[in-house]
Coordinates of C-alpha atoms in Angstrom, one line a residue:
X7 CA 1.2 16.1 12.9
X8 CA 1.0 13.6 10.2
X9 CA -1.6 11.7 9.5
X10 CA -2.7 8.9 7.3
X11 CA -6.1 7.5 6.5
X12 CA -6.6 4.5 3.9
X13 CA -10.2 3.6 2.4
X14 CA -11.4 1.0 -0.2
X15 CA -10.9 -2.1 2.0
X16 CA -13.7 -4.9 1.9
X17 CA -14.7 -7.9 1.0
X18 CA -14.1 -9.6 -2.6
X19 CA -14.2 -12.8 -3.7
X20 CA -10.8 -14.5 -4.9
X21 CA -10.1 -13.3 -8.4
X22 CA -12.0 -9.9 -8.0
X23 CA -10.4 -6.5 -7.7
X24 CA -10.2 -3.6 -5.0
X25 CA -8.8 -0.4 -5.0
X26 CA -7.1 1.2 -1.9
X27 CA -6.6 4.4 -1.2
X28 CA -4.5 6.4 1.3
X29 CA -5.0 10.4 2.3
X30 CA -1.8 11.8 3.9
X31 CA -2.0 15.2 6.0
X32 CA 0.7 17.2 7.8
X33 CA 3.0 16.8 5.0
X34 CA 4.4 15.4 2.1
X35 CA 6.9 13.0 1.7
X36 CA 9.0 11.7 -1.4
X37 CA 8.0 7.9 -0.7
X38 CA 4.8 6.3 0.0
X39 CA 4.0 2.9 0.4
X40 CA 2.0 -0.3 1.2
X41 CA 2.4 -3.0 3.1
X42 CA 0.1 -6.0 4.6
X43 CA -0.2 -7.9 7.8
X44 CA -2.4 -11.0 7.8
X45 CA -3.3 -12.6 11.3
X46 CA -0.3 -14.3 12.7
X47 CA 2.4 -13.2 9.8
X48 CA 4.7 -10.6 9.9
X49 CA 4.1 -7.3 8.2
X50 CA 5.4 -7.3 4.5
X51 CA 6.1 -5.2 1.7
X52 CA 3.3 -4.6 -1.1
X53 CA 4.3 -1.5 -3.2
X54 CA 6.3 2.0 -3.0
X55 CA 6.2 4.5 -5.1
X56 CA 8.8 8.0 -5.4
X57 CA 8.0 11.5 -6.1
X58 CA 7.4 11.6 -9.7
X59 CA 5.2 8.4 -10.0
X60 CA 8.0 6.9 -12.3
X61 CA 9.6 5.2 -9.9
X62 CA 7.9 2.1 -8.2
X63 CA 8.9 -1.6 -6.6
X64 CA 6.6 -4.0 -6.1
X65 CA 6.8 -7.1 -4.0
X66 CA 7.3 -10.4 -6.4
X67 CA 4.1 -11.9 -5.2
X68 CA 2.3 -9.1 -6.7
X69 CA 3.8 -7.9 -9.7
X70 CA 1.7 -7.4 -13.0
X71 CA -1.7 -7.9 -10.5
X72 CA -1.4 -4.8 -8.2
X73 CA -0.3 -1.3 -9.7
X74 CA 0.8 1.4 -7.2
X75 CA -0.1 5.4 -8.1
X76 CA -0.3 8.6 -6.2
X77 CA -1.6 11.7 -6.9
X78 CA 0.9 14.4 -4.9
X79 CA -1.9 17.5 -5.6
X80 CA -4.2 15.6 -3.3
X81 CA -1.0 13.8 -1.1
X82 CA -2.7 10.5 -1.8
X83 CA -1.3 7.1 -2.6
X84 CA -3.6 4.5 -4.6
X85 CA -2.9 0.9 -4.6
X86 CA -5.5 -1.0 -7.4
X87 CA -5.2 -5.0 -6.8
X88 CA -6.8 -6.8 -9.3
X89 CA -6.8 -10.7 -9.4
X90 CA -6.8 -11.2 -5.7
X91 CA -6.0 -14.5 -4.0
X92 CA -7.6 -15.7 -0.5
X93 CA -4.1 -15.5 0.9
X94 CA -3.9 -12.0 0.3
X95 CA -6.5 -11.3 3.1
X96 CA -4.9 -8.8 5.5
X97 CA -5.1 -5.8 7.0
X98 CA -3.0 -3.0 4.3
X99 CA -1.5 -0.2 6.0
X100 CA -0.2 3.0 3.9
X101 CA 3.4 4.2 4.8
X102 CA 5.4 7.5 4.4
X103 CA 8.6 8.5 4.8
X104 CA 11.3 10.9 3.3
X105 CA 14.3 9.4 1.2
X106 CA 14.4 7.2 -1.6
X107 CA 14.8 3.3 -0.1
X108 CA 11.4 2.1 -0.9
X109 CA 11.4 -1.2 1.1
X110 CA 11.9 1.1 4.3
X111 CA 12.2 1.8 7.4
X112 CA 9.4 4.0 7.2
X113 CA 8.3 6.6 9.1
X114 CA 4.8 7.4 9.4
X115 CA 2.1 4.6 9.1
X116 CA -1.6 4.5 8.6
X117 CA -3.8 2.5 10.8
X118 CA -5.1 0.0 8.0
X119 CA -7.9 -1.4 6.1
X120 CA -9.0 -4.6 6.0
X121 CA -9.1 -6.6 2.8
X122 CA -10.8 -10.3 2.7
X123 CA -10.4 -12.0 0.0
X124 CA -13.1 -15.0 -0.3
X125 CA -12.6 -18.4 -1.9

């Protein structure tokens, strides 16, 4: 059964920095990502990453602010924000799946952590 857990959701105030992580059990998978769902929007695409770490996307909205990393000898999946807006408030959910599309479908998801960003 896989599983994913994220950590390192809070509260920061706008311009600050957080650092999300995401534990995957029950197997490994050549993609991982993050997405975000704020209250009333659709769920969207944050950041993917492949195998090797080499390979990344990110959404334009948070390029050069947000870097994407994973660590496969502890199947985990980082995602450090730095420079956070209020808009970015939302819950982040962590995403596996097997195959190289980044931007999905995916199969697996975690069941979020909030992030509030404060003006």
């Amino acid at each position: 059964q896989v599983q994913l857990v994220e950590s390192g959701g809070g509260l920061v105030q706008a311009g600050g920095s957080l650092r999300l992580s995401c534990a995957a059990s029950g197997g490994t998978f050549s993609t991982m990502g993050w997405f975000r769902q704020a209250p009333g929007k659709e769920r969207e695409f944050v950041a993917a990453i492949g195998w090797g770490g080499e390979n990344t996307d990110y959404a334009d909205s948070v390029k050069g602010r947000f870097t994407i990393s994973r660590d496969n000898a502890k199947n985990t999946v980082s995602l450090q924000m730095n420079s956070l807006k209020p808009e970015e408030t939302a819950v982040y959910l962590c995403a596996c799946r097997s195959g190289g599309d980044f931007r999905g479908p995916y199969d697996y998801w975690g069941q979020g952590t909030q992030v509030t960003v404060s003006s």
